[in-house]
XYZ file of C-alpha atoms in Angstrom:
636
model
C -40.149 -92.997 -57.275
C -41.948 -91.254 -54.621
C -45.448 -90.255 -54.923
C -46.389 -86.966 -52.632
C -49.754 -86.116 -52.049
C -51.108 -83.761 -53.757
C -54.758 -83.140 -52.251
C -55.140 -80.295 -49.294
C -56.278 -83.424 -47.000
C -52.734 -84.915 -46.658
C -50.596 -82.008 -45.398
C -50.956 -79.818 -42.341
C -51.168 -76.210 -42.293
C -48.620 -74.100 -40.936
C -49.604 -72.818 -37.828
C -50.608 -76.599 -36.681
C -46.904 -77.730 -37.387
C -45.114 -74.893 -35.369
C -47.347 -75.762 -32.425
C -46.552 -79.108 -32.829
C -42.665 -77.645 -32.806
C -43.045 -75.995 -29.526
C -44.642 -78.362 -27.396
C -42.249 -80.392 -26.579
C -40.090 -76.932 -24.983
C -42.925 -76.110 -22.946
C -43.223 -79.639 -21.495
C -39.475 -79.471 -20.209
C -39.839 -76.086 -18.899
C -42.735 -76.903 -16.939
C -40.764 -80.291 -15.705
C -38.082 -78.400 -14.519
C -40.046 -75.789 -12.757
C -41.949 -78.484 -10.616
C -38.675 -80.121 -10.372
C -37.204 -76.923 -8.981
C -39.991 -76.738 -6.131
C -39.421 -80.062 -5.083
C -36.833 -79.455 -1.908
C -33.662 -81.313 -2.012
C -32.679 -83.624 0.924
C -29.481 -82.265 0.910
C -29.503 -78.266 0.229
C -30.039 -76.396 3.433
C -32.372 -73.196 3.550
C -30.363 -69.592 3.870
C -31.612 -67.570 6.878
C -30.208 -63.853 5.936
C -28.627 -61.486 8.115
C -29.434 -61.670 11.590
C -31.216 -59.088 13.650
C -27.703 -57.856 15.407
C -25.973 -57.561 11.972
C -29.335 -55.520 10.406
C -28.889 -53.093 13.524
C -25.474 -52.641 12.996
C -25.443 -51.400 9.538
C -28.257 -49.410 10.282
C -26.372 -47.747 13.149
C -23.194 -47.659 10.434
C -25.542 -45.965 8.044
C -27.072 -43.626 10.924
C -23.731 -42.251 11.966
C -22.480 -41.771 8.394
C -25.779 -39.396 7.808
C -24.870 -37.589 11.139
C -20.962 -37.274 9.899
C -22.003 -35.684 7.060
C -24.963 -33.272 7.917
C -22.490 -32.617 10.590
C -19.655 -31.632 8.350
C -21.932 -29.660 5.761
C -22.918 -27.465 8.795
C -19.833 -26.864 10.316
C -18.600 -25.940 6.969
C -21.098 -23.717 6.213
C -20.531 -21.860 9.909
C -17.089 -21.639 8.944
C -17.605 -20.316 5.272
C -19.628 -17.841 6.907
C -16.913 -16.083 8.813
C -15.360 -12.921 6.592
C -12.345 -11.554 8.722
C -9.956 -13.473 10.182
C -11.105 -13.970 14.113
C -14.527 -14.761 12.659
C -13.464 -17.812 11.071
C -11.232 -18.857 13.428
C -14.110 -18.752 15.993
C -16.825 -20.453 13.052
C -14.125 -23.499 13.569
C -14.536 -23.710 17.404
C -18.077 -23.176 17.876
C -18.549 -25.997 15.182
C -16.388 -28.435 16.564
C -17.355 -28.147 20.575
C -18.909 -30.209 21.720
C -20.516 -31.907 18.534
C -16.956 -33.286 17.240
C -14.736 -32.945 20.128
C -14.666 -31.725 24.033
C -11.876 -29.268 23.301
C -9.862 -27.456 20.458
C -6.445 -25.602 20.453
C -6.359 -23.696 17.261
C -2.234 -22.348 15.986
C -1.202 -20.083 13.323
C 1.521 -18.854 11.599
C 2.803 -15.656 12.872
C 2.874 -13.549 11.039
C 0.719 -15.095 8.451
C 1.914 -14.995 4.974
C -0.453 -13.266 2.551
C -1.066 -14.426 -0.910
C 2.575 -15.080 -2.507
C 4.475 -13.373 -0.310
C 7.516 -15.649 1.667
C 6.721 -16.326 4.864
C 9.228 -14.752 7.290
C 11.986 -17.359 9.473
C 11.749 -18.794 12.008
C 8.422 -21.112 11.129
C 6.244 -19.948 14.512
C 2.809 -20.634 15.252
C 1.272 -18.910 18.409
C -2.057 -19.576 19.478
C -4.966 -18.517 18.456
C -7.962 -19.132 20.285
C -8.770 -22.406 22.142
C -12.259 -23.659 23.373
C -13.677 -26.176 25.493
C -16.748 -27.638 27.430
C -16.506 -25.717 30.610
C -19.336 -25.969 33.571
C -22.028 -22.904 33.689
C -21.695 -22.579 36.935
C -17.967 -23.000 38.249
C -17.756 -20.009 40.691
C -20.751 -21.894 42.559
C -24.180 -20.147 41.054
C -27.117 -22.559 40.889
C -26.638 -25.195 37.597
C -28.976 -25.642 35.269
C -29.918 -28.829 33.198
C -26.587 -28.066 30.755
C -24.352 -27.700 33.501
C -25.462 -31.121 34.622
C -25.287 -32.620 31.314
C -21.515 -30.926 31.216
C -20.531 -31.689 35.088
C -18.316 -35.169 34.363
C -16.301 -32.988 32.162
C -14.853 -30.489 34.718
C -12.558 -33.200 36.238
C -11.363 -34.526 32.780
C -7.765 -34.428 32.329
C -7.645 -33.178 29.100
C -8.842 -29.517 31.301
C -5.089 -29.360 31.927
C -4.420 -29.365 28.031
C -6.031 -25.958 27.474
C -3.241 -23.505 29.066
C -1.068 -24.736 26.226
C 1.754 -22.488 25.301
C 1.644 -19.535 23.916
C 4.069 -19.342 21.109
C 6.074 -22.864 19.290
C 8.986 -22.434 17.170
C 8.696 -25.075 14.477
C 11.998 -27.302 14.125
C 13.363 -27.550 10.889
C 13.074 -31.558 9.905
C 11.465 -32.128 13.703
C 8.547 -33.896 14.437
C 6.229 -31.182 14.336
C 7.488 -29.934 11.032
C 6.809 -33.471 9.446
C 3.575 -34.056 10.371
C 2.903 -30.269 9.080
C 4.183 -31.358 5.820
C 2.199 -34.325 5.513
C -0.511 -32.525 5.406
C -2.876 -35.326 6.303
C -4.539 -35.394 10.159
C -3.150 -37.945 12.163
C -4.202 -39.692 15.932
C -3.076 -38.164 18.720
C -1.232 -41.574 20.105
C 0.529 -41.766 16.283
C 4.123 -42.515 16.246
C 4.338 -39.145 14.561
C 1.806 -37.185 16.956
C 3.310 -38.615 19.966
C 6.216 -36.736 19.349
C 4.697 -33.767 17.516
C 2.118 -32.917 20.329
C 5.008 -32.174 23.012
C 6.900 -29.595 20.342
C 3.331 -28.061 19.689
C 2.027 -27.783 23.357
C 4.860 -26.917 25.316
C 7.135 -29.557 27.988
C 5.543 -30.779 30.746
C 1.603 -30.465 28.899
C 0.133 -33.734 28.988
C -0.996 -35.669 25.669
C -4.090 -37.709 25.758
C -3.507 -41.403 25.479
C -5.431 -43.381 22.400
C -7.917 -42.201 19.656
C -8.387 -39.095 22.024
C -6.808 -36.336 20.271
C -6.501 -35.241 16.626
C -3.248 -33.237 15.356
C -5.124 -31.618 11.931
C -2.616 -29.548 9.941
C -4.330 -26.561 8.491
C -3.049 -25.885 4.899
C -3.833 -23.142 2.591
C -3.820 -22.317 -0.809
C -0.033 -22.571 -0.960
C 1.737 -23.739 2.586
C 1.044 -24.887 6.092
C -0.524 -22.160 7.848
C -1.405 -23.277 11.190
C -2.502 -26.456 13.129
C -5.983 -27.686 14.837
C -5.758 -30.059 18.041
C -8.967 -31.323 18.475
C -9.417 -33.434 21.967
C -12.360 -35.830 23.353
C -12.658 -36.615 27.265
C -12.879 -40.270 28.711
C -16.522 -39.167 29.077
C -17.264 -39.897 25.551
C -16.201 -42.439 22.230
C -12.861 -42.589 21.013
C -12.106 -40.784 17.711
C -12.644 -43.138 14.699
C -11.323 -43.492 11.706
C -13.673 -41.716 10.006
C -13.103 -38.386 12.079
C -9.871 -38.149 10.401
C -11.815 -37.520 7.522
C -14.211 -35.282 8.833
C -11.561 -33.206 10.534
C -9.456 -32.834 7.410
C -12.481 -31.336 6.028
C -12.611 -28.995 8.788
C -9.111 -28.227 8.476
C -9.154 -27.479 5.086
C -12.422 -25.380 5.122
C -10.474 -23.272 8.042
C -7.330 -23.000 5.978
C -9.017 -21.819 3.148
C -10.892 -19.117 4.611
C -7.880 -18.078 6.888
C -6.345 -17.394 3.536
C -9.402 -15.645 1.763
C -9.939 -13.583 4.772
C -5.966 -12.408 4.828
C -6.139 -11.626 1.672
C -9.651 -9.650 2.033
C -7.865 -7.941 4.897
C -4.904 -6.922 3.108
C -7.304 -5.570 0.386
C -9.473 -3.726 3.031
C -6.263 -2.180 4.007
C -4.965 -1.193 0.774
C -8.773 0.297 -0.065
C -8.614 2.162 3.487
C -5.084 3.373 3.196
C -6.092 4.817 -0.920
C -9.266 6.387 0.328
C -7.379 8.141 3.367
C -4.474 9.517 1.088
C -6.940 10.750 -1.783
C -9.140 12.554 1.081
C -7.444 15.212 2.423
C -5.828 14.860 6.330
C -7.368 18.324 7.547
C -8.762 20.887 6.382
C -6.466 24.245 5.947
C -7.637 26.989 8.216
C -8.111 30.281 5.860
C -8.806 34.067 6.935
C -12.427 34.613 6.889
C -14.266 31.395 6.747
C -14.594 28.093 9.297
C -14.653 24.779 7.486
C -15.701 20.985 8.778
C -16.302 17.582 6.412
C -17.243 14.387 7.108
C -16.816 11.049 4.643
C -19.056 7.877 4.751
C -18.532 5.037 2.929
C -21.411 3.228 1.142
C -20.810 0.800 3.357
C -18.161 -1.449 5.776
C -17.386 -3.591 3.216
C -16.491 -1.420 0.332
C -15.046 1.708 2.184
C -13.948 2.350 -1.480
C -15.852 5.004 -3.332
C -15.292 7.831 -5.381
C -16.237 10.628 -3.794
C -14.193 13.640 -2.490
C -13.979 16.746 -1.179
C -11.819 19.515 -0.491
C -10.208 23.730 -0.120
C -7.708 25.103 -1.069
C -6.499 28.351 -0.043
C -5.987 31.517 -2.975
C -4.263 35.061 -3.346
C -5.701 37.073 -1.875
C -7.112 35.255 1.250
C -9.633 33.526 -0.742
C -10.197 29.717 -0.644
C -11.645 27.131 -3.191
C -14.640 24.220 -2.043
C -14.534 21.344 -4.117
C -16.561 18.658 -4.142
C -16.859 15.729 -6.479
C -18.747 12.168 -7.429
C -17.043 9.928 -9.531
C -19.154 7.199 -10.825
C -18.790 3.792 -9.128
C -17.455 2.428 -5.657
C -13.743 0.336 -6.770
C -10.752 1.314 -6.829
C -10.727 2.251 -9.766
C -13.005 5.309 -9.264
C -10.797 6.168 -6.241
C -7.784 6.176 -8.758
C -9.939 8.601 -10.860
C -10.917 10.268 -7.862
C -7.489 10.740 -6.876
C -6.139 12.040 -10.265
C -9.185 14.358 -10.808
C -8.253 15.768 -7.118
C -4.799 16.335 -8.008
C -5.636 18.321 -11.610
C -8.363 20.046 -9.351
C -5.450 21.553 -6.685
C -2.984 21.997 -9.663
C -5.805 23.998 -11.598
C -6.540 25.917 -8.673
C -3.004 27.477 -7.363
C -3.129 28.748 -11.071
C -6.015 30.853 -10.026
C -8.126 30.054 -12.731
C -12.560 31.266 -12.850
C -14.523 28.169 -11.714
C -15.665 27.705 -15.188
C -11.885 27.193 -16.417
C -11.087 24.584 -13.895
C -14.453 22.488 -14.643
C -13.269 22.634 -18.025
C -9.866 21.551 -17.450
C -11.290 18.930 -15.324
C -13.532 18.122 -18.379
C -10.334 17.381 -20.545
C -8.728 15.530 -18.307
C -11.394 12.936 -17.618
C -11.745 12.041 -21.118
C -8.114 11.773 -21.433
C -8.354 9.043 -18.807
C -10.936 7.156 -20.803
C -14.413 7.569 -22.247
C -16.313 5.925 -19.462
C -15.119 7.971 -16.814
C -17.478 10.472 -15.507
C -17.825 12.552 -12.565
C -19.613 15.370 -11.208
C -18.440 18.399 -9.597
C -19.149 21.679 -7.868
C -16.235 23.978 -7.552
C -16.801 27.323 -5.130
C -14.419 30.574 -4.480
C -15.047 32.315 -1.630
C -14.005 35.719 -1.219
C -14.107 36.829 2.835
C -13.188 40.752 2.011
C -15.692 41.358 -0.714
C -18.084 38.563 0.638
C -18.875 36.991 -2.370
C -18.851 33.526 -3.496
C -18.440 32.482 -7.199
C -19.664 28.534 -8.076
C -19.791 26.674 -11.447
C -21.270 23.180 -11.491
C -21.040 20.013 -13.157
C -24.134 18.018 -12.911
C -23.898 17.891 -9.118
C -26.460 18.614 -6.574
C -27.182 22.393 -5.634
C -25.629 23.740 -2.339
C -27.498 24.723 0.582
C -27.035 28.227 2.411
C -27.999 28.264 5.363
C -28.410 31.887 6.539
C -28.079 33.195 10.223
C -31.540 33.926 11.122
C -32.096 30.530 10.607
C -33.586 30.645 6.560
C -32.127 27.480 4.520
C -32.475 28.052 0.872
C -31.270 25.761 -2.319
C -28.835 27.759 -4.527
C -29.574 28.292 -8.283
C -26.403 27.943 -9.931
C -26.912 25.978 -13.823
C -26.706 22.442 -13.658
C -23.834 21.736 -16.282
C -23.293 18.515 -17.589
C -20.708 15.604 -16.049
C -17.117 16.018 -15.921
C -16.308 13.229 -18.854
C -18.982 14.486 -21.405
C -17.300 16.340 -23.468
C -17.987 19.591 -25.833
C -19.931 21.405 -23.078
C -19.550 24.588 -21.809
C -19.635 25.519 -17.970
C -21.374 28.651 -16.759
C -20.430 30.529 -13.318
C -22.749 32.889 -10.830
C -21.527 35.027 -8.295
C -23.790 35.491 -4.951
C -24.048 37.214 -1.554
C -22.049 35.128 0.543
C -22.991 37.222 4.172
C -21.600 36.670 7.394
C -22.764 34.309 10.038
C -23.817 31.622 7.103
C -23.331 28.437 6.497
C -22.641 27.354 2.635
C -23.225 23.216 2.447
C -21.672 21.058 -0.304
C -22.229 17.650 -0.497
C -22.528 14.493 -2.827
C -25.853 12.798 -3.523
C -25.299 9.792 -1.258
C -26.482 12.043 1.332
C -30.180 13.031 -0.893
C -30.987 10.021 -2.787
C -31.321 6.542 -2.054
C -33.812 4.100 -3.406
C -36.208 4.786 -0.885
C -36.504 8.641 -2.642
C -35.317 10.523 -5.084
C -32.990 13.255 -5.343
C -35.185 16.423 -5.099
C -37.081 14.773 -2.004
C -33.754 14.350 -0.453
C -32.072 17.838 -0.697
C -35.935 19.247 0.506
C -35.670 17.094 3.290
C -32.295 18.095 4.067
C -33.051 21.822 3.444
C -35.770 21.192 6.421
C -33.633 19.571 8.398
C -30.598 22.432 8.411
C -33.693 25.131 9.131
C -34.838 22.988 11.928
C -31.274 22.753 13.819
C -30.687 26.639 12.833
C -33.559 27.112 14.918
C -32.498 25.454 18.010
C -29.783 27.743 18.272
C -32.050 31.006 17.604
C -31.571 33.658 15.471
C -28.460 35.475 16.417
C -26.170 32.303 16.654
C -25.102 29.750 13.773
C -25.304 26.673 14.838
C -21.573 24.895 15.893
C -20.368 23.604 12.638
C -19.016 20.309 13.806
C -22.437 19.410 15.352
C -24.248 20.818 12.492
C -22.542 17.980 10.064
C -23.533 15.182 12.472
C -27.216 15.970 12.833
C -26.894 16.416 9.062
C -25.799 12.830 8.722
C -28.395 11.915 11.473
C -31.063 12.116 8.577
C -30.053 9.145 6.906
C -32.399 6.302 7.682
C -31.590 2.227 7.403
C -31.638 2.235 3.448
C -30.166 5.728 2.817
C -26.911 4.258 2.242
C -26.654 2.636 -1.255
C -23.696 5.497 -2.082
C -20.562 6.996 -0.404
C -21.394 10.646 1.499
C -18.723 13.553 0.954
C -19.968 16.432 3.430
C -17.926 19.868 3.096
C -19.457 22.836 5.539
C -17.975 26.774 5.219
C -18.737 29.141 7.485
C -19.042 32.119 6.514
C -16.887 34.719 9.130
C -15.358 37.249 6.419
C -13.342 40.262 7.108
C -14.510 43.127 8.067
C -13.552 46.428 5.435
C -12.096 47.971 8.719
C -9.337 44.960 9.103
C -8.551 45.818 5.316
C -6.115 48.591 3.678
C -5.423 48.115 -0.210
C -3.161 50.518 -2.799
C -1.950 50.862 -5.743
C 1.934 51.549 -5.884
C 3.397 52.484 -9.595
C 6.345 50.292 -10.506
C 8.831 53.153 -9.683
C 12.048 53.943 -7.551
C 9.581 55.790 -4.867
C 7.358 52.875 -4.253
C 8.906 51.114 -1.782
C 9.270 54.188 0.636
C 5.406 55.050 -0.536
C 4.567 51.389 0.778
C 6.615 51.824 4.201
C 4.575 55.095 4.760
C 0.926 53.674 4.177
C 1.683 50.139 6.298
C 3.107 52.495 9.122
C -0.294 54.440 8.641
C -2.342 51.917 9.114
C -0.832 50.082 11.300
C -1.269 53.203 13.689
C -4.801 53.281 13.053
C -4.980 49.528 14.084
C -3.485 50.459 17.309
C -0.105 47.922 16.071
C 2.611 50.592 16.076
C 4.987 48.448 18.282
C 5.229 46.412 14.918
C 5.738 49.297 12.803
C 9.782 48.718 12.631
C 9.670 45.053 11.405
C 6.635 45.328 9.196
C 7.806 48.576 7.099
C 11.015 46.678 7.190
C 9.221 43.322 5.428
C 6.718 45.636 3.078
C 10.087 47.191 1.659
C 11.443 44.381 0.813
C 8.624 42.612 -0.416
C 7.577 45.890 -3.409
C 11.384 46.604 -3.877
C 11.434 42.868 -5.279
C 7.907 43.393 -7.579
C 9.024 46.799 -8.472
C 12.574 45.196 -9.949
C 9.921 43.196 -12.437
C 6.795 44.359 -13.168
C 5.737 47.015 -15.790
C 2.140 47.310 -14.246
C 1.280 48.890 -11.441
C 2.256 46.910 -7.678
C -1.265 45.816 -5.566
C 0.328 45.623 -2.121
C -3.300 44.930 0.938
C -2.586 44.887 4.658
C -5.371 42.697 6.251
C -5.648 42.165 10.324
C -7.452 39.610 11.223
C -5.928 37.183 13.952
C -2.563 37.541 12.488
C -1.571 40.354 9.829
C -1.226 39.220 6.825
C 0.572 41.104 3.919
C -0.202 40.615 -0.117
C 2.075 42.442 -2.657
C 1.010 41.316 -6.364
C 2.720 42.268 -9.715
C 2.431 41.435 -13.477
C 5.238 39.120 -13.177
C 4.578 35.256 -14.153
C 8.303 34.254 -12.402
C 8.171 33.216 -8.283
C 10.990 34.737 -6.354
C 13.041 32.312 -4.672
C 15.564 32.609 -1.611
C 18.809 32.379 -2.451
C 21.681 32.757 -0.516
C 23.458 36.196 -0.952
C 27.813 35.969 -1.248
C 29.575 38.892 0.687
C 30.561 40.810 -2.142
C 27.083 40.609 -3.507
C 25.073 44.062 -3.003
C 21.520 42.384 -3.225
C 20.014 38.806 -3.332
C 19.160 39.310 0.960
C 15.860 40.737 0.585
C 13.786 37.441 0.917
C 16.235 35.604 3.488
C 15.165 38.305 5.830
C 10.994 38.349 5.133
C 12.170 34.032 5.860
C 14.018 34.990 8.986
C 11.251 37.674 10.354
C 8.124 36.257 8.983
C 6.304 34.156 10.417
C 5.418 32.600 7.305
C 5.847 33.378 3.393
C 5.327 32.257 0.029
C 4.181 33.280 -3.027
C 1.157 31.844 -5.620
C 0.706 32.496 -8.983
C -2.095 33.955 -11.284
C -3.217 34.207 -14.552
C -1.899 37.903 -14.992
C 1.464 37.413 -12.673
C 1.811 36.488 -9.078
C 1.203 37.389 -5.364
C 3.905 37.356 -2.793
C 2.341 36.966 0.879
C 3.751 37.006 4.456
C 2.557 36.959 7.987
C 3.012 38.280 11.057
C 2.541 36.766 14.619
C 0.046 38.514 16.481
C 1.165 40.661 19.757
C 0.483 39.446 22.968
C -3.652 40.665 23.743
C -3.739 42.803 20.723
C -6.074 42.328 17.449
């Protein structure tokens, strides 16, 4: 047997037998670590890159910063560009002289936009084209650029600029491939050297090695141009790297080419809605002088949904509209559009001013709950000079009188056109002659630089202060008086679109005017030949006597056929002579075309033969029939 100790003196405690344990590691380690220091005979010491290949990498890494800070710029001066010439030039004025001596720049003519199929044959014509050219080459004194740009005004690659025109792209030629592959190649490529001839015209000459880049410019969907970018003996060769950085500049270009097409076709869709929801001209009715001017919010969003607008009446009246719907897309033009339309249709129904805001009312919340609008709708009355206006939350009208007094209207508010449940009210006032009746949209009063009332103050200063230039006896020339209106807006005055509609006020005098009553009987129309030849004769017009007796016949035989009330029939002379018969009867005569053995039906082809003009307009309680007469030589 064994005997083990059993007394503390015999045994070790722990901690003294681990360090006994790890010694003998810390011994090796520290051998091999002096071991290590110790240099070998035979290893030979490493003596790191040398000062020429330090300098070079730096120079690598210099050049690579430049490329891109470089690229990054020109992009952004090319992103910056928003119509199509813009962009074009962005790529030019980026790439000479910092990337390249000279630039020809092609597209597709005509360019395709957005999905449409581009057209046959595949041309490109040139676009623009740019180059380092001397400041002083008809012989001025040269400054330190010129200098700096002298060696490149006997380059060769000069000759390259008066490329041609217009290139027809080959079906499965040269050109065509290098188009497809998309990628930029070097000018002295197997594919460029036979691209470059089809693309610049015969007898242009090609620079020989790295010194021209054939970049294909691709949009969204196809090839839509190509980029020749060209560097002059003076200077290094293109690298490899440039093909990189000019397939970024390619692409950039392409990509805006295509945005800004497709902005321009918008632009031109916007302009072309705008024009055909505004009206052409403006009608020229008896008794009153109109002008109207349109500005949009702004030259990028020409958009907007404001309108204006008269319509002639019976009875030589005329309508002034103008509206504000809410918003600047096309979308309120739409609205605009279809409120304009219900507006015209409501009005050749002759309905109060009231009645057609209502109407209007209706149909705006037929086209949707969000769509509002505001609206002031006018009838002006040149005989009984009187002018009856019901608003919808638009901005009061300004009359500006002849002696030079501007004053804001008081006509009731309303509420928005889209609101619903809400009635309109209507005031008739003293509409005298010589004055000027302004309707307008708030784009022209409010802005965030004041507020509405501040605005149509200031503007109610500014039409008394151009009254006065003219004195008191004269109104001011209308067309004139609408741009020194507009004249008021200042720098930030034009966060909205501006619908200007000016009336003046000429009327008719109660002298140019003869009115009966004729009872719907057999005797009328020979009662209506008498009273035209009378007062024709008092006008001092009795060499028209034969064919206007001959027309007012006519005219009150046809509403005394149909009407059970009694027959209006008003003479008025103003510079024509204009004739109104009006009856009970809701149905429009129309012209038909009489047969020989018919006995009537040949009334109203001869008012169309004699006339100089006729129709007829409808009203709530039946209908007016009107024709005019050319005025005589010096007479009226």
């Amino acid at each position: 047997m064994t005997e083990h100790p059993t007394s503390h003196e015999g045994r070790q405690p722990l901690a003294a037998r681990q360090q006994e344990r790890t010694r003998p590691r810390q011994q090796d380690a520290a051998a091999a670590a002096a071991a290590a220091a110790i240099p070998s005979p035979a290893a030979a010491p490493n003596p790191g890159p040398g000062p020429a290949a330090v300098a070079e990498a730096q120079a690598a890494t210099r050049r690579e910063g430049d490329r891109l800070r470089f690229v990054g710029a020109a992009t952004r001066r090319i992103a910056r560009g928003i119509d199509l010439d813009e962009i074009v030039l962005g790529l030019c004025r980026a790439s000479v002289p910092t990337f390249s001596d000279a630039i020809l720049v092609y597209l597709r003519d005509p360019l395709p936009v957005g999905d449409e199929r581009p057209v046959s044959p595949f041309v490109l014509r040139l676009r623009r084209s740019d180059r380092l050219r001397h400041t002083d080459e008809e012989g001025g004194e040269a400054g330190p650029e010129s200098e700096r740009l002298r060696p490149l005004l006997s380059d060769p690659t000069a000759d390259l600029m008066p490329a041609a025109e217009l290139c027809e792209v080959r079906a499965g030629g040269a050109l065509a491939e290098v188009l497809r592959g998309v990628r930029p190649v070097f000018g002295d490529s197997a594919a460029a050297r036979a691209a470059l001839p089809e693309l610049l015209g015969a007898g242009r000459p090609v620079p020989t090695g790295h010194r021209a880049i054939l970049a294909p410019l691709r949009g969204r969907r196809r090839v839509i141009g190509a980029a020749v970018f060209v560097r002059s003996t003076e200077r290094a060769a293109f690298e490899a790297s440039d093909l990189l950085v000019a397939a970024q500049l390619a692409t950039h270009t392409a990509l805006g080419i295509d945005k800004a097409v497709l902005y321009g076709r918008e632009a031109y869709i916007a302009d072309e809605l705008q024009r055909t929801m505004l009206p052409d001209s403006l009608p020229q009715p008896t008794g009153v002088r109109l002008a109207s001017r349109y500005l949009p919010a702004a030259e990028t969003a020409r958009v907007g949904g404001d309108w204006y607008d008269a319509i002639p009446l019976p009875g030589s009246r005329v309508a002034l509209v103008v509206g504000d719907v809410m918003g600047h897309s096309m979308t309120s033009a739409a609205i605009m559009g279809q409120l304009r339309t219900t507006a015209q249709t409501l009005a050749q129904l002759d309905l109060p001013p009231q009645e057609v805001l209502h109407h209007l009312d209706e149909q705006a919340q037929r086209l949707g709950s969000d769509r509002m609008a505001t609206c002031l709708y006018a009838v002006y009355d040149p005989v009984a000079h009187r002018i009856t206006i019901a608003n919808a939350g638009h901005p009061p009208p300004v009359l500006l009188h002849l002696g030079g007094r501007a004053e804001v209207l008081r006509v009731p508010p309303g509420a928005p056109i889209g609101v619903g449940g809400v009635d309109f009210e209507a005031v008739e006032l003293d509409a005298p002659a010589g004055a000027t009746l302004l309707l307008y949209t708030d784009g022209l009063v409010e802005s965030r630089l004041r507020d509405v009332w501040t605005g149509i103050e200031q503007l109610r200063e500014r039409l008394a202060a151009t009254a006065q230039l003219t004195g008191d006896d004269h109104s001011p020339p209308l067309e004139a008086l609408c741009d020194d209106v507009l004249d008021m807006l200042g720098p930030g005055d034009r966060d909205d679109d501006i619908a200007l509609l000016a009336a003046r006020f000429d009327g008719i005098a109660p002298s140019d005017v003869a009115y009966w009553y004729l009872e719907p009987e057999d005797a009328a129309p020979g009662r209506a030949r008498r009273l035209a030849r009378r007062a024709l004769a008092r006008w001092g017009l009795e060499e028209m006597s034969d064919e206007v007796e001959l027309l007012v016949s006519e005219v009150v035989t046809n509403a005394v056929r149909y009407a059970e009330r009694p027959v209006t029939l008003r003479l008025l002379r103003t510079d024509i002579l204009r004739c109104e018969v009006g009856d009970d009867s809701p149905q429009l005569p129309r012209q038909r075309r009489a047969r020989e053995t018919d006995e009537g039906g040949r009334g109203l082809f001869l008012v169309n033969r004699l006339a100089r003009r006729w129709g007829g307009r409808g009203r709530p309680r039946g209908m007016v029939v009107c024709f005019y007469w050319a005025r005589p030589r010096g007479r009226f």
